[in-house]
Every structure is written in C-alpha cells, then in structure tokens.
Amino acid sequence: MAYTINDDCIMCGACEGECPVSCISEGDGKYVIDADACIDCGSCAGVCPVDAPQA
Ligand code: SF4
Ligand code: SF4
C-alpha cells in the first residue's frame, strides 16, 4: 500500500528530496507519489509541514 498525498499539500517541495526512490513529483495543484515505486518508508510524511502524505 503506497503513501498518497492529500489535498492539504501546499506544494512546498520538502518531500520530493527526501524520498529514497525519487517517486514524488510536482503535480497539478499538489505533489504526487508514484504508487508503483513507493516503498512505504514514511520519509515524506516525516518532513511534510501539513501532514499531507498519508499511509
Ligand atoms: Fe517516497 Fe517513502 Fe514517501 Fe513512499 S513513503 S513516497 S518511498 S518518501
Ligand atoms: Fe506537499 Fe507536504 Fe510534500 Fe510539501 S512536504 S510538497 S506540503 S506533501
């Protein structure tokens, strides 16, 4: 089960550089996670200021 980024994302970009498999990218209005690549590490959730990445 991959993490997903909800609509609370403020597009700060902090999570993108933290992902060990580089599966986070800038999407339309929020950042998005490639579910096929996500390894469920939780690093993105750890750095997000608004708790947008959800398991
Ligand atoms: Fe990347 Fe880990 Fe977040 Fe998945 S849970 S998107 S692997 S930082
Ligand atoms: Fe969006 Fe949180 Fe990632 Fe910032 S750290 S781009 S608010 S999901």
Coordinates of C-alpha atoms and ligand atoms in Angstrom, one line a residue:
M1 CA 0.0 0.0 0.0
A2 CA 1.7 3.2 -1.2
Y3 CA 1.5 6.6 0.5
T4 CA -0.7 9.2 -1.1
I5 CA -0.6 13.0 -0.8
N6 CA -3.9 14.6 0.0
D7 CA -5.3 18.0 -0.9
D8 CA -3.8 19.6 2.1
C9 CA -0.5 19.8 0.2
I10 CA 0.8 23.4 -0.1
M11 CA 3.4 22.4 -2.7
C12 CA 6.4 23.3 -0.5
G13 CA 8.5 20.6 -2.2
A14 CA 10.1 19.4 1.0
C15 CA 9.1 15.8 0.5
E16 CA 10.5 15.4 -3.0
G17 CA 14.1 15.4 -2.0
E18 CA 13.5 13.1 1.0
C19 CA 12.1 10.2 -1.0
P20 CA 14.8 7.4 -1.3
V21 CA 13.3 6.1 -4.5
S22 CA 12.5 9.5 -6.0
C23 CA 8.9 8.7 -6.7
I24 CA 7.5 12.1 -5.7
S25 CA 7.0 14.8 -8.3
E26 CA 5.1 18.1 -8.7
G27 CA 1.6 17.5 -9.9
D28 CA -1.4 19.7 -10.8
G29 CA -2.1 21.6 -7.6
K30 CA -0.2 19.2 -5.3
Y31 CA 2.7 16.9 -5.3
V32 CA 2.0 13.3 -6.3
I33 CA 3.5 9.9 -5.4
D34 CA 4.1 7.1 -8.0
A35 CA 2.3 4.3 -6.2
D36 CA 4.2 1.6 -8.1
A37 CA 7.5 2.9 -6.9
C38 CA 6.7 3.9 -3.3
I39 CA 8.3 1.6 -0.7
D40 CA 6.2 2.9 2.2
C41 CA 9.1 4.3 4.1
G42 CA 7.2 7.3 5.5
S43 CA 10.0 9.8 5.0
C44 CA 7.7 12.1 3.1
A45 CA 5.2 12.2 6.0
G46 CA 8.1 12.9 8.4
V47 CA 9.1 16.2 6.7
C48 CA 5.7 17.5 5.5
P49 CA 4.6 20.6 7.4
V50 CA 0.9 19.9 6.8
D51 CA 0.8 16.1 7.2
A52 CA -0.4 15.6 3.6
P53 CA 1.2 12.3 2.8
Q54 CA -1.0 9.5 4.2
A55 CA -0.3 5.8 4.5
Ligands
SF4_1 FE1 8.9 8.0 -1.1 FE2 8.9 6.8 1.2 FE3 7.1 8.7 0.8 FE4 6.9 6.4 -0.5 S1 6.6 6.7 1.7 S2 6.7 8.4 -1.4 S3 9.0 5.8 -0.8 S4 9.3 9.0 0.9
SF4_2 FE1 3.1 18.9 -0.3 FE2 3.8 18.1 2.2 FE3 5.3 17.4 0.1 FE4 5.3 20.0 0.9 S1 6.1 18.2 2.0 S2 5.1 19.3 -1.3 S3 3.1 20.2 1.6 S4 3.2 16.8 0.5

